[in-house]
Every structure is written in C-alpha cells, then in structure tokens.
C-alpha cells in the first residue's frame, strides 16, 4: 500500500525531546523569575510596572541570560534528542532488516537481539519465534508437496504401464487390465480426496455445530464393522455423552481414520479395538487403542507425518494412502485440540484426542444435554 512520505520516527522523537527540554527550561526560568521578584522592594506602583527602576534593572539583567539559556537548551535538545532517538531505535532497525529479508524469502535469519528484556526485545523474540514457525511450516509444506507429487505419480505411471502392455499384447486378457486399472485409479482418487480433505482442514473452512462425540464414534463403528469382521477384529465402544462444537464431517472423518488404522494395523487374528469417549473439565477425550505389534516411541513419533505407514503389518487391500493420521492431526489442530500417540506395553497403539468441550447443547432441555 502506497503512503505519502512523512516525518521519520527518529525526527519526531528528536522534536519531542527538544520540545520537552524547552518546556522544562521555560518553566524553570519562570520559577527563577518569580523567586527573584521576591527580592524586589515593594515601594513601587503596581500599576506602573515598567516605570519601576528596580523591576527594569532586574529585567534587563535577567532577560539576556534567559534567552541565552533557552537557545542552548534548544540546541542541546535537538542534538541530544537525535542521538538518543537513534540509540533507542537501533533495535527497530534490526527488526526492519529481518522483516525485509523474510519478505525476500530468507526465513532462516534470526534477530537474536541482545540485552535485557524490554518492549523491543520482546518484539524481536516474538518475531524470531514467528520466523521459526513459518520456516518449519514452509518446510513441511514443501515436503508434503514433494511426497504428494511422488504418491500421485505412482498410480499414473502404473496406469500408463498397464496401457502400454495392453497395446503391445492385443491377445492379453482385457478384463485383467481393466481390473488393475480400476484398482490403481481408485487408489489415485482416494489419495486426491484425502489431499483435498487435508487442505480443507488446514484452512478451517467449516461451520461449527453442536454435536456429541460419542454418537460419532457409534456411527464410525457401524461403518467399519464389516472391515473389522473381515480382519477378525473386535470393536469395543464405551464412554460418556461428550457434547462439543465442531464440524460433523471432519470429526467423523477423524474417528473413522483412527478406527480404520486400528483395524488394519492389528494382529492377524482376534485383535481388539477399544473406542472410549470421556468428559473432563473443559475438554472431551476420544481414545482409540488397539492390539498389535510392539511399537517403539521413535516410530510412533513419526506416524502423524504425511505418507508414513508404520510397519509392514498392513494388509495390502487396505493399505491406505499414508495420510490417515496426518489428517487426524490436522483436524485436531483445526478444532484447537491435542493429539497424543503412545505405544501400548502389550503391543499396539493408543491414540488420545482432546477437544474443547461445549457446556450444553443449544435448545437442550434435559439432563443429558448438560455436562
């Protein structure tokens, strides 16, 4: 945005300092003048102030000295104010330089302003923190874009290879090629939809609505029950009514992703998935735990990164696209919540999602509508 050129902050501070010094000098000289008048004899006509010889003598002596002092104070205020303003605004210059570097794309630069804490150093520290977070966000976005491009390129390259094979061998069974193309395209569509969902959650483009997290858990359980039966996994749900405010679609996707991961990353037979909802002061908790192989804390800490699929225990037919927990993390953050992943001592994973609670449902009129 273009603006008309104005006075610099340094010049404004200089004029302010000089004006304050001049005002203080005038007040001081006025006080001295009043003090000196107390020594002037009272034998003069108060209506003829200028005809009083004592007053004229005092004024003639005091006025030139007062003017000299005021001129000196003006020069001293301007020079000293300019110097002091420069010293005071030096940290702001460093912050401005760092801002210009960040505007040009250099996010690795840090101000690291020395000295004790004050307003400028607090601003510099906040700016350094912002730069660090922005740099990490940009790096994460770049990694995500690179991974997404790689993941999308794989099904496209596979489709191209299948078509080339079919064209090179006209006698090849077209049904097999069609089935493989259908599977590859389905995976590409799933990946694209996951990327769109991740982008939507990042932008927080949703309208909050009152809902019950326990009901969403029941809905997700009904949807995934056939998959659990196919894998020989038992789903156990329990918990309290958990009223909150958020996006029904996004939170249902969050629970579905967690339960889907818990099912496909489970023991080959007779595994269990536990889904629990609970209410705590100011928050509601959703916990999804599952049996499975032993996981290390180092591996668990990477599972929320995009395109991380954990161990090799995923059944090929339900391997997913590697964005399940990344979407869960993004949806949680979009609802100002917390996500905690911990390995179970008995094997498997425990995921806890904490979300802000809603004290009551608007329009509710029963005990179940209140915490």
Tab-separated table of C-alpha atoms in Angstrom:
chain	number	residue	atom	x	y	z
A	1	UNK	CA	0.000	0.000	0.000
A	2	UNK	CA	1.458	3.359	-1.073
A	3	UNK	CA	1.600	6.115	1.527
A	4	UNK	CA	2.645	9.750	1.434
A	5	UNK	CA	6.112	10.343	2.859
A	6	UNK	CA	6.023	11.667	6.419
A	7	UNK	CA	8.448	12.559	9.168
A	8	UNK	CA	10.618	9.736	10.407
A	9	UNK	CA	10.091	8.363	13.892
A	10	UNK	CA	13.614	9.469	14.811
A	11	UNK	CA	12.879	13.062	13.806
A	12	UNK	CA	9.570	13.010	15.662
A	13	UNK	CA	11.270	11.745	18.793
A	14	UNK	CA	14.012	14.376	18.400
A	15	UNK	CA	11.473	17.186	18.159
A	16	UNK	CA	9.600	15.727	21.106
A	17	UNK	CA	12.750	15.585	23.229
A	18	UNK	CA	13.741	19.128	22.228
A	19	UNK	CA	10.225	20.431	22.899
A	20	UNK	CA	10.179	18.802	26.317
A	21	UNK	CA	13.601	20.262	27.189
A	22	UNK	CA	12.459	23.720	26.054
A	23	UNK	CA	9.250	23.464	28.079
A	24	UNK	CA	11.181	22.354	31.138
A	25	UNK	CA	13.648	25.250	30.632
A	26	UNK	CA	10.857	27.833	30.302
A	27	UNK	CA	9.173	26.549	33.456
A	28	UNK	CA	12.479	26.623	35.303
A	29	UNK	CA	13.255	30.190	34.186
A	30	UNK	CA	9.742	31.261	35.137
A	31	UNK	CA	10.266	29.805	38.594
A	32	UNK	CA	13.601	31.627	38.897
A	33	UNK	CA	11.955	34.892	37.794
A	34	UNK	CA	9.235	34.553	40.410
A	35	UNK	CA	11.888	33.737	43.002
A	36	UNK	CA	13.925	36.829	42.070
A	37	UNK	CA	10.863	39.059	42.269
A	38	UNK	CA	10.580	38.237	45.944
A	39	UNK	CA	13.759	40.290	46.489
A	40	UNK	CA	12.453	43.382	44.650
A	41	UNK	CA	11.382	46.131	47.136
A	42	UNK	CA	7.658	46.813	47.409
A	43	UNK	CA	7.944	50.594	47.130
A	44	UNK	CA	6.733	50.784	43.555
A	45	UNK	CA	3.443	51.465	41.949
A	46	UNK	CA	1.928	48.149	40.798
A	47	UNK	CA	0.062	49.935	38.017
A	48	UNK	CA	3.321	51.316	36.603
A	49	UNK	CA	5.408	48.157	36.392
A	50	UNK	CA	7.589	49.386	33.550
A	51	UNK	CA	8.376	52.686	35.333
A	52	UNK	CA	9.781	50.886	38.357
A	53	UNK	CA	13.607	51.199	38.312
A	54	UNK	CA	14.155	48.024	40.330
A	55	UNK	CA	11.995	45.946	38.017
A	56	UNK	CA	13.637	47.425	34.914
A	57	UNK	CA	17.105	46.678	36.258
A	58	UNK	CA	16.182	43.102	37.113
A	59	UNK	CA	14.531	42.520	33.753
A	60	UNK	CA	17.468	43.991	31.852
A	61	UNK	CA	19.846	41.677	33.642
A	62	UNK	CA	17.744	38.502	33.573
A	63	UNK	CA	16.294	38.592	30.044
A	64	UNK	CA	19.539	38.213	28.012
A	65	UNK	CA	20.701	35.372	30.249
A	66	UNK	CA	17.316	33.643	29.895
A	67	UNK	CA	17.403	33.913	26.092
A	68	UNK	CA	20.937	32.503	26.040
A	69	UNK	CA	19.896	29.599	28.217
A	70	UNK	CA	16.847	28.859	26.033
A	71	UNK	CA	18.944	28.854	22.849
A	72	UNK	CA	21.420	26.495	24.473
A	73	UNK	CA	18.613	24.219	25.649
A	74	UNK	CA	17.102	24.159	22.144
A	75	UNK	CA	20.400	23.131	20.535
A	76	UNK	CA	21.119	20.655	23.297
A	77	UNK	CA	17.635	19.159	22.975
A	78	UNK	CA	17.913	18.763	19.212
A	79	UNK	CA	21.407	17.248	19.189
A	80	UNK	CA	20.874	15.103	22.256
A	81	UNK	CA	17.393	14.059	21.126
A	82	UNK	CA	18.701	12.999	17.709
A	83	UNK	CA	21.432	10.909	19.333
A	84	UNK	CA	19.139	9.338	21.931
A	85	UNK	CA	16.431	8.596	19.366
A	86	UNK	CA	18.986	6.827	17.202
A	87	UNK	CA	20.163	4.715	20.118
A	88	UNK	CA	16.627	3.868	21.166
A	89	UNK	CA	15.505	2.946	17.636
A	90	UNK	CA	18.562	0.847	16.751
A	91	UNK	CA	16.795	-2.439	17.666
A	92	UNK	CA	13.867	-1.442	15.457
A	93	UNK	CA	16.286	-1.115	12.545
A	94	UNK	CA	17.453	-4.696	13.092
A	95	UNK	CA	13.860	-5.884	13.189
A	96	UNK	CA	13.082	-3.999	9.973
A	97	UNK	CA	16.112	-5.555	8.250
A	98	UNK	CA	14.996	-9.031	9.335
A	99	UNK	CA	11.494	-8.298	8.045
A	100	UNK	CA	12.839	-7.304	4.627
A	101	UNK	CA	14.956	-10.470	4.492
A	102	UNK	CA	11.908	-12.577	5.344
A	103	UNK	CA	9.914	-10.780	2.641
A	104	UNK	CA	12.606	-11.746	0.127
A	105	UNK	CA	12.263	-15.396	1.123
A	106	UNK	CA	15.045	-15.799	3.697
A	107	UNK	CA	13.315	-17.397	6.690
A	108	UNK	CA	16.459	-18.789	8.331
A	109	UNK	CA	17.671	-15.392	9.576
A	110	UNK	CA	17.117	-14.604	13.271
A	111	UNK	CA	17.414	-11.256	15.046
A	112	UNK	CA	18.595	-12.598	18.434
A	113	UNK	CA	18.583	-9.116	19.931
A	114	UNK	CA	20.988	-8.961	22.913
A	115	UNK	CA	20.350	-7.194	26.188
A	116	UNK	CA	17.780	-7.349	28.941
A	117	UNK	CA	14.094	-7.757	28.225
A	118	UNK	CA	12.146	-4.699	27.140
A	119	UNK	CA	9.484	-3.891	24.551
A	120	UNK	CA	11.872	-4.053	21.574
A	121	UNK	CA	13.472	-7.298	22.705
A	122	UNK	CA	10.058	-8.794	23.362
A	123	UNK	CA	9.057	-7.840	19.812
A	124	UNK	CA	12.301	-9.284	18.416
A	125	UNK	CA	11.837	-12.560	20.299
A	126	UNK	CA	8.236	-12.825	19.094
A	127	UNK	CA	9.407	-12.152	15.532
A	128	UNK	CA	12.113	-14.837	15.829
A	129	UNK	CA	9.512	-17.307	17.089
A	130	UNK	CA	7.220	-16.426	14.184
A	131	UNK	CA	10.063	-16.907	11.694
A	132	UNK	CA	10.937	-20.293	13.200
A	133	UNK	CA	7.341	-21.485	12.969
A	134	UNK	CA	6.939	-20.092	9.469
A	135	UNK	CA	10.157	-21.757	8.333
A	136	UNK	CA	9.032	-25.088	9.788
A	137	UNK	CA	5.594	-24.678	8.163
A	138	UNK	CA	7.086	-23.890	4.754
A	139	UNK	CA	9.497	-26.831	5.041
A	140	UNK	CA	6.606	-29.122	5.983
A	141	UNK	CA	4.557	-27.851	3.045
A	142	UNK	CA	7.479	-28.418	0.680
A	143	UNK	CA	7.959	-31.963	1.971
A	144	UNK	CA	4.224	-32.556	1.688
A	145	UNK	CA	4.126	-31.264	-1.894
A	146	UNK	CA	7.083	-33.434	-2.857
A	147	UNK	CA	5.562	-36.512	-1.217
A	148	UNK	CA	2.136	-35.823	-2.722
A	149	UNK	CA	3.654	-35.456	-6.185
A	150	UNK	CA	5.511	-38.726	-5.748
A	151	UNK	CA	2.431	-40.550	-4.474
A	152	UNK	CA	0.252	-39.235	-7.288
A	153	UNK	CA	2.881	-40.024	-9.899
A	154	UNK	CA	2.984	-43.696	-8.889
A	155	UNK	CA	-0.614	-44.619	-9.875
A	156	UNK	CA	-0.371	-42.533	-13.028
A	157	UNK	CA	2.844	-44.272	-14.049
A	158	UNK	CA	1.288	-47.649	-13.242
A	159	UNK	CA	-1.752	-46.840	-15.395
A	160	UNK	CA	0.494	-45.812	-18.247
A	161	UNK	CA	2.490	-49.037	-17.984
A	162	UNK	CA	-0.688	-51.149	-17.960
A	163	UNK	CA	-1.997	-49.406	-21.057
A	164	UNK	CA	1.319	-49.858	-22.876
A	165	UNK	CA	1.357	-53.551	-22.017
A	166	UNK	CA	-2.224	-53.934	-23.254
A	167	UNK	CA	-1.403	-52.169	-26.514
A	168	UNK	CA	1.759	-54.231	-27.055
A	169	UNK	CA	-0.091	-57.503	-26.439
A	170	UNK	CA	-3.537	-57.391	-28.121
A	171	UNK	CA	-4.206	-61.011	-27.101
A	172	UNK	CA	-3.841	-60.198	-23.416
A	173	UNK	CA	-6.984	-60.612	-21.317
A	174	UNK	CA	-8.561	-57.107	-21.229
A	175	UNK	CA	-10.543	-57.952	-18.104
A	176	UNK	CA	-7.358	-58.283	-16.028
A	177	UNK	CA	-6.057	-54.960	-17.324
A	178	UNK	CA	-9.375	-53.266	-16.569
A	179	UNK	CA	-9.411	-54.670	-13.035
A	180	UNK	CA	-5.876	-53.483	-12.348
A	181	UNK	CA	-6.599	-50.073	-13.859
A	182	UNK	CA	-9.707	-49.811	-11.696
A	183	UNK	CA	-7.688	-50.583	-8.566
A	184	UNK	CA	-4.975	-48.077	-9.493
A	185	UNK	CA	-7.485	-45.346	-10.330
A	186	UNK	CA	-9.397	-45.994	-7.111
A	187	UNK	CA	-6.203	-45.501	-5.150
A	188	UNK	CA	-5.476	-42.258	-7.038
A	189	UNK	CA	-8.991	-40.991	-6.316
A	190	UNK	CA	-8.659	-41.901	-2.633
A	191	UNK	CA	-5.363	-40.056	-2.440
A	192	UNK	CA	-6.810	-36.985	-4.159
A	193	UNK	CA	-9.809	-36.914	-1.831
A	194	UNK	CA	-7.501	-37.265	1.170
A	195	UNK	CA	-5.389	-34.353	-0.041
A	196	UNK	CA	-8.497	-32.200	-0.515
A	197	UNK	CA	-9.730	-33.117	2.962
A	198	UNK	CA	-6.336	-32.278	4.437
A	199	UNK	CA	-6.363	-28.902	2.686
A	200	UNK	CA	-9.900	-28.180	3.896
A	201	UNK	CA	-8.977	-28.998	7.486
A	202	UNK	CA	-5.877	-26.811	7.258
A	203	UNK	CA	-7.951	-23.843	6.109
A	204	UNK	CA	-10.563	-24.351	8.874
A	205	UNK	CA	-13.328	-23.711	6.353
A	206	UNK	CA	-16.120	-25.280	8.347
A	207	UNK	CA	-19.117	-24.071	10.315
A	208	UNK	CA	-19.108	-25.286	13.948
A	209	UNK	CA	-22.216	-27.089	15.081
A	210	UNK	CA	-23.198	-28.750	18.379
A	211	UNK	CA	-22.616	-32.484	18.344
A	212	UNK	CA	-21.906	-35.498	20.542
A	213	UNK	CA	-18.550	-37.176	20.007
A	214	UNK	CA	-19.840	-40.490	21.376
A	215	UNK	CA	-22.543	-40.603	18.689
A	216	UNK	CA	-19.914	-40.012	16.020
A	217	UNK	CA	-17.925	-42.919	17.434
A	218	UNK	CA	-21.002	-45.148	17.166
A	219	UNK	CA	-21.574	-44.004	13.574
A	220	UNK	CA	-17.981	-44.762	12.619
A	221	UNK	CA	-18.209	-48.174	14.316
A	222	UNK	CA	-21.255	-49.133	12.248
A	223	UNK	CA	-19.465	-48.094	9.068
A	224	UNK	CA	-16.290	-50.052	9.812
A	225	UNK	CA	-17.893	-53.136	11.342
A	226	UNK	CA	-17.703	-55.179	8.075
A	227	UNK	CA	-13.995	-54.336	7.752
A	228	UNK	CA	-13.411	-55.382	11.358
A	229	UNK	CA	-15.216	-58.680	10.802
A	230	UNK	CA	-13.145	-59.293	7.682
A	231	UNK	CA	-9.948	-58.865	9.708
A	232	UNK	CA	-11.233	-60.806	12.700
A	233	UNK	CA	-11.050	-57.702	14.906
A	234	UNK	CA	-13.463	-56.980	17.749
A	235	UNK	CA	-14.533	-53.336	18.312
A	236	UNK	CA	-15.482	-52.365	21.865
A	237	UNK	CA	-17.008	-48.918	22.399
A	238	UNK	CA	-17.766	-47.262	25.727
A	239	UNK	CA	-17.902	-43.851	27.299
A	240	UNK	CA	-19.976	-40.855	28.260
A	241	UNK	CA	-22.042	-38.329	26.360
A	242	UNK	CA	-19.436	-35.854	25.104
A	243	UNK	CA	-21.055	-32.602	23.912
A	244	UNK	CA	-18.845	-30.233	21.947
A	245	UNK	CA	-18.870	-27.885	18.986
A	246	UNK	CA	-17.179	-28.607	15.672
A	247	UNK	CA	-17.522	-29.953	12.158
A	248	UNK	CA	-19.598	-33.138	11.954
A	249	UNK	CA	-17.962	-34.242	8.698
A	250	UNK	CA	-14.378	-33.570	9.793
A	251	UNK	CA	-14.726	-35.142	13.238
A	252	UNK	CA	-16.456	-38.195	11.773
A	253	UNK	CA	-13.539	-38.490	9.350
A	254	UNK	CA	-11.123	-38.185	12.285
A	255	UNK	CA	-12.760	-41.041	14.192
A	256	UNK	CA	-13.104	-43.151	11.049
A	257	UNK	CA	-9.410	-42.737	10.226
A	258	UNK	CA	-8.364	-43.671	13.757
A	259	UNK	CA	-10.568	-46.760	13.816
A	260	UNK	CA	-9.556	-47.776	10.289
A	261	UNK	CA	-5.887	-47.610	11.266
A	262	UNK	CA	-6.590	-49.520	14.471
A	263	UNK	CA	-8.285	-52.293	12.478
A	264	UNK	CA	-5.792	-52.735	9.631
A	265	UNK	CA	-2.731	-52.284	11.885
A	266	UNK	CA	-3.785	-55.102	14.189
A	267	UNK	CA	-2.903	-58.677	14.931
A	268	UNK	CA	-3.763	-61.115	12.131
A	269	UNK	CA	-6.486	-62.782	14.185
A	270	UNK	CA	-8.723	-61.942	17.140
A	271	UNK	CA	-7.375	-58.466	17.675
A	272	UNK	CA	-9.307	-55.820	19.590
A	273	UNK	CA	-10.003	-52.118	19.120
A	274	UNK	CA	-11.183	-50.064	22.095
A	275	UNK	CA	-13.001	-46.771	21.456
A	276	UNK	CA	-13.701	-44.657	24.537
A	277	UNK	CA	-15.153	-41.168	24.994
A	278	UNK	CA	-14.958	-39.260	28.278
A	279	UNK	CA	-15.630	-35.817	29.702
A	280	UNK	CA	-13.118	-33.774	31.671
A	281	UNK	CA	-13.203	-30.176	32.953
A	282	UNK	CA	-13.189	-28.015	29.836
A	283	UNK	CA	-12.426	-30.868	27.439
A	284	UNK	CA	-13.719	-34.084	25.938
A	285	UNK	CA	-11.417	-37.012	25.195
A	286	UNK	CA	-11.582	-39.636	22.485
A	287	UNK	CA	-9.294	-42.639	22.946
A	288	UNK	CA	-8.751	-45.299	20.287
A	289	UNK	CA	-6.460	-48.188	21.273
A	290	UNK	CA	-5.689	-51.426	19.504
A	291	UNK	CA	-3.727	-54.610	19.926
A	292	UNK	CA	-0.875	-55.273	17.554
A	293	UNK	CA	2.872	-55.478	17.259
A	294	UNK	CA	5.255	-53.745	19.613
A	295	UNK	CA	5.976	-50.171	18.513
A	296	UNK	CA	8.919	-48.008	19.501
A	297	UNK	CA	8.426	-44.404	20.683
A	298	UNK	CA	10.660	-43.276	17.799
A	299	UNK	CA	8.368	-44.892	15.226
A	300	UNK	CA	5.210	-43.601	16.922
A	301	UNK	CA	6.521	-40.012	16.840
A	302	UNK	CA	6.668	-40.150	13.005
A	303	UNK	CA	3.227	-41.637	12.354
A	304	UNK	CA	1.453	-38.280	12.022
A	305	UNK	CA	3.779	-37.223	9.196
A	306	UNK	CA	2.159	-37.439	5.743
A	307	UNK	CA	2.683	-40.718	3.856
A	308	UNK	CA	4.042	-42.578	6.890
A	309	UNK	CA	2.559	-46.070	7.032
A	310	UNK	CA	4.280	-47.517	10.088
A	311	UNK	CA	5.318	-51.170	9.924
A	312	UNK	CA	4.735	-53.784	7.250
A	313	UNK	CA	1.759	-55.306	9.045
A	314	UNK	CA	-0.852	-53.615	6.816
A	315	UNK	CA	-2.978	-55.875	4.661
A	316	UNK	CA	-2.429	-54.998	1.002
A	317	UNK	CA	-6.080	-54.487	0.280
A	318	UNK	CA	-6.431	-51.793	2.919
A	319	UNK	CA	-3.014	-50.134	2.963
A	320	UNK	CA	-4.450	-46.655	2.606
A	321	UNK	CA	-2.596	-43.673	1.211
A	322	UNK	CA	-0.445	-42.775	4.216
A	323	UNK	CA	-2.466	-39.703	5.171
A	324	UNK	CA	-4.766	-41.146	7.828
A	325	UNK	CA	-3.024	-39.874	10.957
A	326	UNK	CA	-1.829	-36.723	9.171
A	327	UNK	CA	-5.495	-35.888	8.529
A	328	UNK	CA	-6.338	-36.733	12.147
A	329	UNK	CA	-3.642	-34.342	13.361
A	330	UNK	CA	-4.790	-31.551	11.052
A	331	UNK	CA	-8.462	-31.929	12.016
A	332	UNK	CA	-7.499	-31.946	15.702
A	333	UNK	CA	-5.499	-28.745	15.349
A	334	UNK	CA	-8.315	-27.156	13.336
A	335	UNK	CA	-10.560	-27.747	16.375
A	336	UNK	CA	-7.930	-26.349	18.799
A	337	UNK	CA	-7.380	-29.820	20.235
A	338	UNK	CA	-4.437	-32.011	21.175
A	339	UNK	CA	-3.297	-35.334	19.724
A	340	UNK	CA	-1.234	-37.845	21.716
A	341	UNK	CA	0.144	-41.145	20.378
A	342	UNK	CA	1.669	-43.668	22.759
A	343	UNK	CA	2.706	-47.309	22.224
A	344	UNK	CA	0.904	-49.832	24.420
A	345	UNK	CA	3.056	-52.004	26.656
A	346	UNK	CA	1.151	-55.076	25.452
A	347	UNK	CA	1.631	-54.093	21.803
A	348	UNK	CA	-0.323	-51.828	19.503
A	349	UNK	CA	-1.062	-48.138	19.728
A	350	UNK	CA	-3.135	-45.788	21.878
A	351	UNK	CA	-4.306	-42.504	20.341
A	352	UNK	CA	-5.898	-39.823	22.516
A	353	UNK	CA	-7.640	-36.775	21.045
A	354	UNK	CA	-8.508	-33.924	23.399
A	355	UNK	CA	-11.047	-31.361	22.174
A	356	UNK	CA	-12.625	-28.305	23.832
A	357	UNK	CA	-15.916	-29.195	25.491
A	358	UNK	CA	-19.240	-27.449	24.988
A	359	UNK	CA	-21.144	-26.847	28.224
A	360	UNK	CA	-24.554	-27.625	26.760
A	361	UNK	CA	-26.441	-28.163	23.533
A	362	UNK	CA	-28.376	-25.088	22.400
A	363	UNK	CA	-32.053	-25.798	22.788
A	364	UNK	CA	-31.466	-28.807	25.055
A	365	UNK	CA	-33.998	-29.263	27.812
A	366	UNK	CA	-32.943	-32.461	29.547
A	367	UNK	CA	-30.219	-33.591	31.930
A	368	UNK	CA	-28.407	-35.328	29.113
A	369	UNK	CA	-27.955	-32.004	27.425
A	370	UNK	CA	-25.660	-30.691	30.178
A	371	UNK	CA	-22.303	-31.735	31.495
